N, CA, C and O atoms as CSV, one atom per row, in Angstrom:
chain,resi,resn,atom,element,x,y,z
A,1,MET,N,N,44.025,162.138,34.690
A,1,MET,CA,C,44.016,162.730,36.027
A,1,MET,C,C,43.351,161.768,37.013
A,1,MET,O,O,42.363,161.110,36.687
A,2,VAL,N,N,43.913,161.698,38.231
A,2,VAL,CA,C,43.421,160.772,39.239
A,2,VAL,C,C,42.276,161.413,40.009
A,2,VAL,O,O,42.361,162.565,40.435
A,3,ASN,N,N,41.229,160.666,40.176
A,3,ASN,CA,C,40.077,161.121,40.944
A,3,ASN,C,C,40.475,161.176,42.424
A,3,ASN,O,O,40.991,160.189,42.948
A,4,PRO,N,N,40.246,162.316,43.121
A,4,PRO,CA,C,40.636,162.426,44.535
A,4,PRO,C,C,40.000,161.351,45.413
A,4,PRO,O,O,40.611,160.892,46.377
A,5,LEU,N,N,38.778,160.954,45.080
A,5,LEU,CA,C,38.110,159.923,45.859
A,5,LEU,C,C,38.827,158.596,45.708
A,5,LEU,O,O,38.948,157.833,46.667
A,6,GLN,N,N,39.302,158.320,44.501
A,6,GLN,CA,C,40.031,157.084,44.270
A,6,GLN,C,C,41.363,157.090,45.015
A,6,GLN,O,O,41.780,156.058,45.539
A,7,SER,N,N,42.026,158.227,45.068
A,7,SER,CA,C,43.311,158.274,45.759
A,7,SER,C,C,43.140,158.073,47.261
A,7,SER,O,O,43.980,157.433,47.894
A,8,LYS,N,N,42.062,158.610,47.846
A,8,LYS,CA,C,41.805,158.393,49.272
A,8,LYS,C,C,41.515,156.925,49.536
A,8,LYS,O,O,42.004,156.357,50.513
A,9,GLU,N,N,40.724,156.313,48.672
A,9,GLU,CA,C,40.409,154.897,48.841
A,9,GLU,C,C,41.666,154.043,48.676
A,9,GLU,O,O,41.892,153.096,49.428
A,10,TYR,N,N,42.477,154.395,47.680
A,10,TYR,CA,C,43.714,153.660,47.458
A,10,TYR,C,C,44.630,153.786,48.677
A,10,TYR,O,O,45.203,152.800,49.141
A,11,TYR,N,N,44.757,155.009,49.184
A,11,TYR,CA,C,45.616,155.236,50.345
A,11,TYR,C,C,45.100,154.468,51.555
A,11,TYR,O,O,45.879,153.852,52.282
A,12,SER,N,N,43.788,154.503,51.770
A,12,SER,CA,C,43.194,153.797,52.900
A,12,SER,C,C,43.434,152.294,52.799
A,12,SER,O,O,43.773,151.654,53.794
A,13,SER,N,N,43.263,151.733,51.625
A,13,SER,CA,C,43.498,150.294,51.463
A,13,SER,C,C,44.983,149.967,51.627
A,13,SER,O,O,45.341,148.920,52.167
A,14,TYR,N,N,45.842,150.875,51.154
A,14,TYR,CA,C,47.283,150.678,51.295
A,14,TYR,C,C,47.685,150.685,52.769
A,14,TYR,O,O,48.470,149.841,53.200
A,15,VAL,N,N,47.156,151.629,53.542
A,15,VAL,CA,C,47.458,151.710,54.972
A,15,VAL,C,C,46.954,150.463,55.682
A,15,VAL,O,O,47.657,149.906,56.524
A,16,ASP,N,N,45.748,150.017,55.354
A,16,ASP,CA,C,45.208,148.801,55.969
A,16,ASP,C,C,46.076,147.587,55.673
A,16,ASP,O,O,46.229,146.699,56.512
A,17,LYS,N,N,46.643,147.558,54.473
A,17,LYS,CA,C,47.447,146.419,54.054
A,17,LYS,C,C,48.794,146.372,54.794
A,17,LYS,O,O,49.238,145.297,55.195
A,18,ILE,N,N,49.440,147.522,54.975
A,18,ILE,CA,C,50.787,147.516,55.566
A,18,ILE,C,C,50.791,147.664,57.081
A,18,ILE,O,O,51.809,147.386,57.717
A,19,THR,N,N,49.676,148.097,57.681
A,19,THR,CA,C,49.613,148.257,59.133
A,19,THR,C,C,49.474,146.891,59.787
A,19,THR,O,O,48.569,146.129,59.448
A,20,PRO,N,N,50.367,146.575,60.725
A,20,PRO,CA,C,50.247,145.271,61.388
A,20,PRO,C,C,49.000,145.213,62.260
A,20,PRO,O,O,48.568,146.220,62.821
A,21,ASN,N,N,48.434,144.021,62.362
A,21,ASN,CA,C,47.256,143.843,63.207
A,21,ASN,C,C,47.639,144.001,64.666
A,21,ASN,O,O,48.697,143.546,65.102
A,22,SER,N,N,46.761,144.653,65.413
A,22,SER,CA,C,47.004,144.851,66.830
A,22,SER,C,C,46.768,143.540,67.576
A,22,SER,O,O,45.786,142.837,67.337
A,23,LYS,N,N,47.671,143.237,68.464
A,23,LYS,CA,C,47.556,142.029,69.278
A,23,LYS,C,C,47.106,142.458,70.667
A,23,LYS,O,O,47.850,142.347,71.641
A,24,THR,N,N,45.875,142.949,70.737
A,24,THR,CA,C,45.363,143.558,71.961
A,24,THR,C,C,45.414,142.604,73.144
A,24,THR,O,O,45.929,142.963,74.203
A,25,PHE,N,N,44.886,141.394,72.981
A,25,PHE,CA,C,44.851,140.468,74.105
A,25,PHE,C,C,46.261,140.148,74.600
A,25,PHE,O,O,46.509,140.107,75.805
A,26,LYS,N,N,47.172,139.924,73.669
A,26,LYS,CA,C,48.562,139.623,74.043
A,26,LYS,C,C,49.186,140.804,74.780
A,26,LYS,O,O,49.871,140.612,75.784
A,27,ASN,N,N,48.954,142.034,74.290
A,27,ASN,CA,C,49.507,143.227,74.937
A,27,ASN,C,C,48.941,143.408,76.344
A,27,ASN,O,O,49.670,143.758,77.272
A,28,ILE,N,N,47.637,143.167,76.496
A,28,ILE,CA,C,47.009,143.294,77.814
A,28,ILE,C,C,47.588,142.257,78.772
A,28,ILE,O,O,47.873,142.564,79.930
A,29,LEU,N,N,47.759,141.039,78.290
A,29,LEU,CA,C,48.290,139.974,79.126
A,29,LEU,C,C,49.722,140.279,79.577
A,29,LEU,O,O,50.059,140.097,80.747
A,30,ILE,N,N,50.556,140.738,78.652
A,30,ILE,CA,C,51.940,141.067,79.004
A,30,ILE,C,C,51.977,142.224,80.003
A,30,ILE,O,O,52.740,142.188,80.969
A,31,ALA,N,N,51.146,143.259,79.771
A,31,ALA,CA,C,51.106,144.393,80.705
A,31,ALA,C,C,50.662,143.929,82.092
A,31,ALA,O,O,51.223,144.354,83.102
A,32,PHE,N,N,49.662,143.063,82.138
A,32,PHE,CA,C,49.172,142.544,83.410
A,32,PHE,C,C,50.262,141.748,84.135
A,32,PHE,O,O,50.471,141.914,85.336
A,33,LEU,N,N,50.947,140.888,83.391
A,33,LEU,CA,C,51.973,140.051,84.006
A,33,LEU,C,C,53.171,140.867,84.496
A,33,LEU,O,O,53.677,140.624,85.592
A,34,VAL,N,N,53.624,141.829,83.697
A,34,VAL,CA,C,54.771,142.644,84.110
A,34,VAL,C,C,54.392,143.543,85.282
A,34,VAL,O,O,55.150,143.658,86.245
A,35,GLY,N,N,53.222,144.182,85.207
A,35,GLY,CA,C,52.764,145.005,86.331
A,35,GLY,C,C,52.606,144.176,87.595
A,35,GLY,O,O,52.961,144.621,88.687
A,36,GLY,N,N,52.069,142.963,87.445
A,36,GLY,CA,C,51.930,142.055,88.583
A,36,GLY,C,C,53.275,141.623,89.133
A,36,GLY,O,O,53.442,141.494,90.346
A,37,LEU,N,N,54.242,141.397,88.241
A,37,LEU,CA,C,55.590,141.020,88.684
A,37,LEU,C,C,56.240,142.153,89.483
A,37,LEU,O,O,56.867,141.914,90.515
A,38,ILE,N,N,56.084,143.392,88.994
A,38,ILE,CA,C,56.641,144.538,89.721
A,38,ILE,C,C,55.993,144.654,91.100
A,38,ILE,O,O,56.676,144.906,92.092
A,39,CYS,N,N,54.682,144.469,91.158
A,39,CYS,CA,C,53.983,144.546,92.447
A,39,CYS,C,C,54.384,143.395,93.370
A,39,CYS,O,O,54.488,143.574,94.583
A,40,THR,N,N,54.610,142.212,92.791
A,40,THR,CA,C,55.066,141.066,93.590
A,40,THR,C,C,56.450,141.331,94.169
A,40,THR,O,O,56.716,141.022,95.331
A,41,ILE,N,N,57.319,141.902,93.359
A,41,ILE,CA,C,58.656,142.271,93.852
A,41,ILE,C,C,58.518,143.293,94.982
A,41,ILE,O,O,59.221,143.209,95.989
A,42,GLY,N,N,57.622,144.246,94.813
A,42,GLY,CA,C,57.377,145.221,95.873
A,42,GLY,C,C,56.878,144.569,97.148
A,42,GLY,O,O,57.278,144.961,98.244
A,43,GLN,N,N,56.003,143.573,97.016
A,43,GLN,CA,C,55.502,142.873,98.203
A,43,GLN,C,C,56.601,142.074,98.879
A,43,GLN,O,O,56.653,142.008,100.107
A,44,ILE,N,N,57.484,141.462,98.088
A,44,ILE,CA,C,58.620,140.721,98.658
A,44,ILE,C,C,59.528,141.671,99.437
A,44,ILE,O,O,59.992,141.346,100.530
A,45,ILE,N,N,59.774,142.854,98.859
A,45,ILE,CA,C,60.606,143.848,99.551
A,45,ILE,C,C,59.928,144.303,100.837
A,45,ILE,O,O,60.587,144.445,101.867
A,46,THR,N,N,58.609,144.533,100.788
A,46,THR,CA,C,57.863,144.937,101.993
A,46,THR,C,C,57.951,143.848,103.058
A,46,THR,O,O,58.195,144.139,104.229
A,47,ASN,N,N,57.756,142.617,102.659
A,47,ASN,CA,C,57.840,141.508,103.623
A,47,ASN,C,C,59.227,141.424,104.253
A,47,ASN,O,O,59.361,141.115,105.437
A,48,TYR,N,N,60.252,141.698,103.459
A,48,TYR,CA,C,61.618,141.701,104.001
A,48,TYR,C,C,61.749,142.758,105.093
A,48,TYR,O,O,62.263,142.477,106.175
A,49,TRP,N,N,61.279,143.984,104.808
A,49,TRP,CA,C,61.398,145.048,105.806
A,49,TRP,C,C,60.572,144.729,107.050
A,49,TRP,O,O,61.003,144.992,108.172
A,50,LEU,N,N,59.377,144.158,106.844
A,50,LEU,CA,C,58.543,143.799,107.996
A,50,LEU,C,C,59.218,142.725,108.843
A,50,LEU,O,O,59.192,142.788,110.072
A,51,SER,N,N,59.823,141.742,108.180
A,51,SER,CA,C,60.498,140.670,108.943
A,51,SER,C,C,61.773,141.174,109.623
A,51,SER,O,O,62.284,140.537,110.544
A,52,SER,N,N,62.280,142.315,109.165
A,52,SER,CA,C,63.464,142.909,109.795
A,52,SER,C,C,63.107,143.734,111.015
A,52,SER,O,O,63.989,144.282,111.676
A,53,GLY,N,N,61.806,143.827,111.323
A,53,GLY,CA,C,61.376,144.503,112.541
A,53,GLY,C,C,60.864,145.917,112.347
A,53,GLY,O,O,60.546,146.589,113.328
A,54,TYR,N,N,60.775,146.386,111.120
A,54,TYR,CA,C,60.259,147.736,110.874
A,54,TYR,C,C,58.739,147.740,110.913
A,54,TYR,O,O,58.097,146.728,110.635
A,55,SER,N,N,58.172,148.890,111.260
A,55,SER,CA,C,56.715,149.008,111.292
A,55,SER,C,C,56.164,148.977,109.870
A,55,SER,O,O,56.913,149.062,108.896
A,56,LYS,N,N,54.849,148.854,109.769
A,56,LYS,CA,C,54.205,148.781,108.463
A,56,LYS,C,C,54.433,150.072,107.664
A,56,LYS,O,O,54.685,150.021,106.460
A,57,GLU,N,N,54.345,151.213,108.327
A,57,GLU,CA,C,54.524,152.498,107.652
A,57,GLU,C,C,55.961,152.679,107.166
A,57,GLU,O,O,56.188,153.106,106.033
A,58,ILE,N,N,56.920,152.357,108.013
A,58,ILE,CA,C,58.332,152.475,107.632
A,58,ILE,C,C,58.657,151.489,106.517
A,58,ILE,O,O,59.388,151.825,105.585
A,59,SER,N,N,58.119,150.277,106.607
A,59,SER,CA,C,58.352,149.273,105.564
A,59,SER,C,C,57.816,149.741,104.217
A,59,SER,O,O,58.455,149.535,103.185
A,60,ALA,N,N,56.650,150.365,104.227
A,60,ALA,CA,C,56.066,150.873,102.979
A,60,ALA,C,C,56.944,151.974,102.386
A,60,ALA,O,O,57.152,152.019,101.174
A,61,SER,N,N,57.456,152.855,103.235
A,61,SER,CA,C,58.331,153.922,102.755
A,61,SER,C,C,59.635,153.368,102.202
A,61,SER,O,O,60.093,153.794,101.141
A,62,LEU,N,N,60.234,152.421,102.912
A,62,LEU,CA,C,61.478,151.816,102.450
A,62,LEU,C,C,61.269,151.064,101.128
A,62,LEU,O,O,62.133,151.085,100.252
A,63,THR,N,N,60.128,150.409,100.996
A,63,THR,CA,C,59.820,149.699,99.754
A,63,THR,C,C,59.712,150.679,98.598
A,63,THR,O,O,60.217,150.412,97.508
A,64,SER,N,N,59.060,151.808,98.828
A,64,SER,CA,C,58.960,152.830,97.782
A,64,SER,C,C,60.336,153.325,97.360
A,64,SER,O,O,60.608,153.492,96.171
A,65,VAL,N,N,61.193,153.556,98.334
A,65,VAL,CA,C,62.550,154.025,98.036
A,65,VAL,C,C,63.302,152.992,97.198
A,65,VAL,O,O,63.952,153.344,96.214
A,66,VAL,N,N,63.214,151.727,97.583
A,66,VAL,CA,C,63.917,150.670,96.851
A,66,VAL,C,C,63.375,150.545,95.429
A,66,VAL,O,O,64.151,150.414,94.483
A,67,LEU,N,N,62.047,150.583,95.268
A,67,LEU,CA,C,61.463,150.459,93.929
A,67,LEU,C,C,61.817,151.652,93.048
A,67,LEU,O,O,62.067,151.487,91.854
A,68,ILE,N,N,61.841,152.846,93.626
A,68,ILE,CA,C,62.249,154.030,92.857
A,68,ILE,C,C,63.713,153.891,92.441
A,68,ILE,O,O,64.069,154.192,91.302
A,69,PHE,N,N,64.557,153.435,93.364
A,69,PHE,CA,C,65.957,153.223,93.020
A,69,PHE,C,C,66.098,152.199,91.904
A,69,PHE,O,O,66.855,152.419,90.959
A,70,LEU,N,N,65.382,151.083,91.999
A,70,LEU,CA,C,65.481,150.049,90.964
A,70,LEU,C,C,65.014,150.568,89.608
A,70,LEU,O,O,65.630,150.274,88.584
A,71,GLY,N,N,63.926,151.342,89.599
A,71,GLY,CA,C,63.447,151.922,88.344
A,71,GLY,C,C,64.460,152.880,87.745
A,71,GLY,O,O,64.706,152.856,86.539
A,72,ALA,N,N,65.049,153.721,88.581
A,72,ALA,CA,C,66.063,154.665,88.097
A,72,ALA,C,C,67.318,153.937,87.631
A,72,ALA,O,O,67.903,154.289,86.607
A,73,PHE,N,N,67.727,152.929,88.380
A,73,PHE,CA,C,68.930,152.169,88.027
A,73,PHE,C,C,68.746,151.427,86.704
A,73,PHE,O,O,69.628,151.452,85.845
A,74,LEU,N,N,67.606,150.771,86.545
A,74,LEU,CA,C,67.335,150.061,85.285
A,74,LEU,C,C,67.207,151.030,84.112
A,74,LEU,O,O,67.557,150.686,82.984
A,75,THR,N,N,66.709,152.232,84.370
A,75,THR,CA,C,66.641,153.256,83.318
A,75,THR,C,C,68.043,153.691,82.921
A,75,THR,O,O,68.339,153.841,81.736
A,76,ALA,N,N,68.905,153.892,83.911
A,76,ALA,CA,C,70.281,154.299,83.623
A,76,ALA,C,C,71.025,153.237,82.814
A,76,ALA,O,O,71.901,153.564,82.013
A,77,LEU,N,N,70.678,151.975,83.023
A,77,LEU,CA,C,71.293,150.887,82.263
A,77,LEU,C,C,70.594,150.651,80.911
A,77,LEU,O,O,70.972,149.754,80.158
A,78,ASN,N,N,69.579,151.462,80.621
A,78,ASN,CA,C,68.771,151.362,79.400
A,78,ASN,C,C,68.007,150.037,79.319
A,78,ASN,O,O,67.701,149.562,78.225
A,79,LEU,N,N,67.704,149.449,80.458
A,79,LEU,CA,C,66.926,148.220,80.495
A,79,LEU,C,C,65.440,148.487,80.692
A,79,LEU,O,O,64.602,147.762,80.157
A,80,TYR,N,N,65.108,149.528,81.461
A,80,TYR,CA,C,63.701,149.798,81.745
A,80,TYR,C,C,62.951,150.195,80.483
A,80,TYR,O,O,61.783,149.839,80.322
A,81,ASN,N,N,63.598,150.922,79.594
A,81,ASN,CA,C,62.939,151.298,78.336
A,81,ASN,C,C,62.655,150.071,77.485
A,81,ASN,O,O,61.628,150.017,76.808
A,82,LYS,N,N,63.546,149.083,77.505
A,82,LYS,CA,C,63.316,147.843,76.762
A,82,LYS,C,C,62.146,147.068,77.365
A,82,LYS,O,O,61.334,146.494,76.640
A,83,ILE,N,N,62.066,147.056,78.682
A,83,ILE,CA,C,60.940,146.416,79.357
A,83,ILE,C,C,59.652,147.143,78.983
A,83,ILE,O,O,58.634,146.511,78.701
A,84,GLY,N,N,59.703,148.478,78.982
A,84,GLY,CA,C,58.527,149.279,78.672
A,84,GLY,C,C,58.010,149.082,77.261
A,84,GLY,O,O,56.803,149.145,77.029
A,85,LYS,N,N,58.911,148.844,76.311
A,85,LYS,CA,C,58.470,148.605,74.935
A,85,LYS,C,C,57.631,147.337,74.834
A,85,LYS,O,O,56.704,147.271,74.027
A,86,ARG,N,N,57.938,146.357,75.626
A,86,ARG,CA,C,57.190,145.103,75.592
A,86,ARG,C,C,56.001,145.120,76.540
A,86,ARG,O,O,54.945,144.573,76.219
A,87,ALA,N,N,56.160,145.740,77.703
A,87,ALA,CA,C,55.144,145.641,78.745
A,87,ALA,C,C,54.109,146.751,78.693
A,87,ALA,O,O,53.027,146.598,79.262
A,88,GLY,N,N,54.400,147.849,78.039
A,88,GLY,CA,C,53.438,148.945,77.951
A,88,GLY,C,C,53.080,149.496,79.315
A,88,GLY,O,O,53.954,149.804,80.126
A,89,ALA,N,N,51.775,149.618,79.561
A,89,ALA,CA,C,51.290,150.215,80.806
A,89,ALA,C,C,51.667,149.399,82.029
A,89,ALA,O,O,51.680,149.929,83.140
A,90,GLY,N,N,51.976,148.123,81.848
A,90,GLY,CA,C,52.388,147.298,82.978
A,90,GLY,C,C,53.659,147.787,83.634
A,90,GLY,O,O,53.896,147.521,84.813
A,91,SER,N,N,54.484,148.506,82.876
A,91,SER,CA,C,55.717,149.039,83.451
A,91,SER,C,C,55.632,150.537,83.721
A,91,SER,O,O,56.492,151.091,84.405
A,92,ILE,N,N,54.613,151.191,83.197
A,92,ILE,CA,C,54.493,152.644,83.353
A,92,ILE,C,C,53.733,153.013,84.620
A,92,ILE,O,O,54.080,153.987,85.289
A,93,ILE,N,N,52.716,152.258,84.950
A,93,ILE,CA,C,51.824,152.614,86.049
A,93,ILE,C,C,52.482,152.499,87.426
A,93,ILE,O,O,52.301,153.404,88.240
A,94,PRO,N,N,53.238,151.434,87.732
A,94,PRO,CA,C,53.833,151.359,89.073
A,94,PRO,C,C,54.828,152.495,89.331
A,94,PRO,O,O,55.185,153.238,88.417
A,95,ILE,N,N,55.262,152.618,90.564
A,95,ILE,CA,C,56.164,153.694,90.976
A,95,ILE,C,C,57.487,153.637,90.223
A,95,ILE,O,O,58.162,154.656,90.081
A,96,THR,N,N,57.864,152.453,89.739
A,96,THR,CA,C,59.082,152.330,88.954
A,96,THR,C,C,58.957,153.089,87.632
A,96,THR,O,O,59.945,153.619,87.122
A,97,GLY,N,N,57.759,153.139,87.085
A,97,GLY,CA,C,57.524,153.909,85.859
A,97,GLY,C,C,57.674,155.402,86.110
A,97,GLY,O,O,58.143,156.140,85.243
A,98,PHE,N,N,57.274,155.844,87.301
A,98,PHE,CA,C,57.449,157.250,87.660
A,98,PHE,C,C,58.931,157.585,87.740
A,98,PHE,O,O,59.361,158.638,87.268
A,99,ALA,N,N,59.708,156.692,88.336
A,99,ALA,CA,C,61.161,156.909,88.402
A,99,ALA,C,C,61.743,156.973,87.002
A,99,ALA,O,O,62.617,157.796,86.728
A,100,ASN,N,N,61.268,156.115,86.117
A,100,ASN,CA,C,61.722,156.121,84.732
A,100,ASN,C,C,61.389,157.442,84.049
A,100,ASN,O,O,62.198,157.962,83.280
A,101,SER,N,N,60.209,157.988,84.320
A,101,SER,CA,C,59.810,159.248,83.679
A,101,SER,C,C,60.614,160.442,84.171
A,101,SER,O,O,60.657,161.470,83.494
A,102,ILE,N,N,61.243,160.334,85.321
A,102,ILE,CA,C,62.111,161.401,85.830
A,102,ILE,C,C,63.537,161.222,85.297
A,102,ILE,O,O,64.164,162.186,84.860
A,103,VAL,N,N,64.040,159.997,85.335
A,103,VAL,CA,C,65.438,159.738,84.994
A,103,VAL,C,C,65.694,159.807,83.490
A,103,VAL,O,O,66.748,160.286,83.071
A,104,SER,N,N,64.760,159.343,82.676
A,104,SER,CA,C,64.972,159.320,81.216
A,104,SER,C,C,65.292,160.702,80.642
A,104,SER,O,O,66.301,160.850,79.952
A,105,PRO,N,N,64.456,161.729,80.908
A,105,PRO,CA,C,64.808,163.051,80.379
A,105,PRO,C,C,66.103,163.602,80.975
A,105,PRO,O,O,66.852,164.303,80.294
A,106,ALA,N,N,66.363,163.289,82.232
A,106,ALA,CA,C,67.605,163.766,82.854
A,106,ALA,C,C,68.820,163.196,82.135
A,106,ALA,O,O,69.792,163.912,81.893
A,107,ILE,N,N,68.772,161.923,81.795
A,107,ILE,CA,C,69.879,161.298,81.074
A,107,ILE,C,C,69.974,161.864,79.656
A,107,ILE,O,O,71.063,162.153,79.159
A,108,GLU,N,N,68.817,162.016,79.020
A,108,GLU,CA,C,68.798,162.483,77.635
A,108,GLU,C,C,69.367,163.892,77.486
A,108,GLU,O,O,70.070,164.172,76.515
A,109,TYR,N,N,69.076,164.774,78.426
A,109,TYR,CA,C,69.497,166.175,78.313
A,109,TYR,C,C,70.739,166.494,79.130
A,109,TYR,O,O,71.056,167.668,79.320
A,110,LYS,N,N,71.457,165.481,79.621
A,110,LYS,CA,C,72.657,165.707,80.407
A,110,LYS,C,C,73.703,166.504,79.631
A,110,LYS,O,O,74.447,167.293,80.213
A,111,SER,N,N,73.756,166.294,78.314
A,111,SER,CA,C,74.764,166.974,77.492
A,111,SER,C,C,74.550,168.489,77.448
A,111,SER,O,O,75.469,169.232,77.102
A,112,GLU,N,N,73.353,168.951,77.795
A,112,GLU,CA,C,73.070,170.388,77.809
A,112,GLU,C,C,73.467,171.053,79.120
A,112,GLU,O,O,73.280,172.257,79.292
A,113,GLY,N,N,74.010,170.277,80.035
A,113,GLY,CA,C,74.460,170.826,81.311
A,113,GLY,C,C,73.535,170.421,82.440
A,113,GLY,O,O,72.429,169.926,82.220
A,114,TYR,N,N,74.015,170.642,83.650
A,114,TYR,CA,C,73.243,170.219,84.806
A,114,TYR,C,C,72.066,171.139,85.120
A,114,TYR,O,O,71.041,170.675,85.621
A,115,VAL,N,N,72.193,172.422,84.837
A,115,VAL,CA,C,71.104,173.346,85.152
A,115,VAL,C,C,70.078,173.386,84.028
A,115,VAL,O,O,68.901,173.102,84.250
A,116,LEU,N,N,70.515,173.735,82.827
A,116,LEU,CA,C,69.584,173.867,81.703
A,116,LEU,C,C,69.234,172.526,81.070
A,116,LEU,O,O,68.225,172.425,80.372
A,117,GLY,N,N,70.026,171.519,81.294
A,117,GLY,CA,C,69.736,170.199,80.751
A,117,GLY,C,C,68.996,169.334,81.750
A,117,GLY,O,O,67.788,169.129,81.639
A,118,VAL,N,N,69.724,168.834,82.716
A,118,VAL,CA,C,69.153,167.914,83.701
A,118,VAL,C,C,68.083,168.606,84.547
A,118,VAL,O,O,66.967,168.103,84.674
A,119,GLY,N,N,68.427,169.754,85.120
A,119,GLY,CA,C,67.493,170.438,86.014
A,119,GLY,C,C,66.225,170.897,85.336
A,119,GLY,O,O,65.135,170.766,85.894
A,120,ALA,N,N,66.357,171.439,84.129
A,120,ALA,CA,C,65.183,171.979,83.437
A,120,ALA,C,C,64.335,170.899,82.786
A,120,ALA,O,O,63.116,171.048,82.701
A,121,LYS,N,N,64.937,169.832,82.331
A,121,LYS,CA,C,64.203,168.823,81.571
A,121,LYS,C,C,63.783,167.608,82.391
A,121,LYS,O,O,63.032,166.764,81.902
A,122,MET,N,N,64.256,167.509,83.624
A,122,MET,CA,C,63.985,166.330,84.436
A,122,MET,C,C,62.488,166.092,84.640
A,122,MET,O,O,62.043,164.945,84.668
A,123,PHE,N,N,61.720,167.148,84.780
A,123,PHE,CA,C,60.307,167.004,85.091
A,123,PHE,C,C,59.405,167.273,83.890
A,123,PHE,O,O,58.227,167.587,84.061
A,124,VAL,N,N,59.945,167.152,82.675
A,124,VAL,CA,C,59.146,167.393,81.474
A,124,VAL,C,C,57.966,166.437,81.419
A,124,VAL,O,O,56.843,166.858,81.140
A,125,VAL,N,N,58.200,165.161,81.680
A,125,VAL,CA,C,57.135,164.167,81.624
A,125,VAL,C,C,56.366,164.122,82.933
A,125,VAL,O,O,55.135,164.132,82.931
A,126,ALA,N,N,57.071,164.073,84.037
A,126,ALA,CA,C,56.427,163.892,85.335
A,126,ALA,C,C,55.906,165.195,85.927
A,126,ALA,O,O,55.080,165.161,86.840
A,127,GLY,N,N,56.363,166.338,85.436
A,127,GLY,CA,C,55.948,167.624,85.989
A,127,GLY,C,C,54.447,167.838,86.030
A,127,GLY,O,O,53.908,168.177,87.084
A,128,PRO,N,N,53.748,167.648,84.900
A,128,PRO,CA,C,52.293,167.831,84.930
A,128,PRO,C,C,51.593,166.888,85.909
A,128,PRO,O,O,50.609,167.269,86.543
A,129,VAL,N,N,52.091,165.674,86.031
A,129,VAL,CA,C,51.501,164.723,86.974
A,129,VAL,C,C,51.663,165.244,88.400
A,129,VAL,O,O,50.732,165.184,89.203
A,130,LEU,N,N,52.859,165.758,88.706
A,130,LEU,CA,C,53.092,166.304,90.042
A,130,LEU,C,C,52.230,167.528,90.303
A,130,LEU,O,O,51.629,167.652,91.370
A,131,VAL,N,N,52.168,168.432,89.331
A,131,VAL,CA,C,51.388,169.659,89.516
A,131,VAL,C,C,49.923,169.345,89.756
A,131,VAL,O,O,49.328,169.859,90.703
A,132,PHE,N,N,49.332,168.505,88.908
A,132,PHE,CA,C,47.909,168.191,89.061
A,132,PHE,C,C,47.661,167.328,90.292
A,132,PHE,O,O,46.632,167.478,90.950
A,133,GLY,N,N,48.578,166.433,90.611
A,133,GLY,CA,C,48.421,165.613,91.805
A,133,GLY,C,C,48.474,166.440,93.075
A,133,GLY,O,O,47.634,166.282,93.961
A,134,ILE,N,N,49.455,167.316,93.165
A,134,ILE,CA,C,49.592,168.169,94.358
A,134,ILE,C,C,48.435,169.156,94.444
A,134,ILE,O,O,47.872,169.366,95.518
A,135,SER,N,N,48.081,169.763,93.313
A,135,SER,CA,C,46.979,170.730,93.306
A,135,SER,C,C,45.658,170.081,93.713
A,135,SER,O,O,44.914,170.633,94.524
A,136,SER,N,N,45.373,168.919,93.155
A,136,SER,CA,C,44.109,168.260,93.497
A,136,SER,C,C,44.095,167.804,94.953
A,136,SER,O,O,43.043,167.824,95.593
A,137,SER,N,N,45.247,167.393,95.486
A,137,SER,CA,C,45.263,166.991,96.895
A,137,SER,C,C,45.059,168.191,97.816
A,137,SER,O,O,44.439,168.056,98.871
A,138,ILE,N,N,45.565,169.352,97.438
A,138,ILE,CA,C,45.343,170.570,98.231
A,138,ILE,C,C,43.870,170.955,98.203
A,138,ILE,O,O,43.281,171.269,99.237
A,139,ILE,N,N,43.284,170.927,97.014
A,139,ILE,CA,C,41.854,171.267,96.884
A,139,ILE,C,C,41.003,170.279,97.681
A,139,ILE,O,O,40.092,170.686,98.402
A,140,TYR,N,N,41.294,168.989,97.555
A,140,TYR,CA,C,40.559,167.972,98.305
A,140,TYR,C,C,40.713,168.199,99.809
A,140,TYR,O,O,39.740,168.111,100.557
A,141,GLY,N,N,41.941,168.490,100.246
A,141,GLY,CA,C,42.170,168.745,101.672
A,141,GLY,C,C,41.410,169.942,102.177
A,141,GLY,O,O,40.861,169.907,103.278
A,142,LEU,N,N,41.366,171.006,101.394
A,142,LEU,CA,C,40.591,172.203,101.802
A,142,LEU,C,C,39.107,171.904,101.883
A,142,LEU,O,O,38.440,172.311,102.834
A,143,ILE,N,N,38.586,171.195,100.892
A,143,ILE,CA,C,37.157,170.834,100.915
A,143,ILE,C,C,36.851,169.946,102.124
A,143,ILE,O,O,35.851,170.153,102.811
A,144,TYR,N,N,37.698,168.973,102.376
A,144,TYR,CA,C,37.513,168.084,103.526
A,144,TYR,C,C,37.557,168.870,104.830
A,144,TYR,O,O,36.746,168.651,105.730
A,145,TYR,N,N,38.512,169.786,104.917
A,145,TYR,CA,C,38.643,170.603,106.126
A,145,TYR,C,C,37.405,171.468,106.342
A,145,TYR,O,O,36.900,171.561,107.460
A,146,LEU,N,N,36.916,172.097,105.283
A,146,LEU,CA,C,35.749,172.969,105.408
A,146,LEU,C,C,34.468,172.193,105.736
A,146,LEU,O,O,33.600,172.707,106.442
A,147,LEU,N,N,34.346,170.983,105.238
A,147,LEU,CA,C,33.126,170.207,105.466
A,147,LEU,C,C,33.115,169.440,106.782
A,147,LEU,O,O,32.059,169.289,107.395
A,148,PHE,N,N,34.257,168.960,107.219
A,148,PHE,CA,C,34.279,168.038,108.352
A,148,PHE,C,C,35.028,168.530,109.578
A,148,PHE,O,O,35.048,167.830,110.590
A,149,MET,N,N,35.634,169.685,109.532
A,149,MET,CA,C,36.376,170.162,110.701
A,149,MET,C,C,35.647,171.260,111.412
A,149,MET,O,O,36.136,171.774,112.419
């Protein structure tokens, strides 16, 4: 009969042996570079709108729209997920990652129909972020209003 302590030790050593070593520094560097590249592309788009004569506020809005479109478009082509596998948080944090989190479930559940598939599942990932973001901004606004108005 096998001693339970020996089996746990054996399993632990087995897991340590087959688990690949984490390449933390490499992953951080890739995430930094990809996130920086996305932000650089955003700055180039902003500069384009500014040079076209739009105000700073309008340029920022147009840049957001373009980046959201690019994130959704690359997701539809199944390219953004490939970028995300390599870049990690570098591709998730920018606004393009938010577009990916909306479009991915919509594409995945399209076969279930537009209402129960796309409509119901579109905000599975991004829904909690929206709820907590909107709720916290309302609470912050009320506190600010009560203290300073």
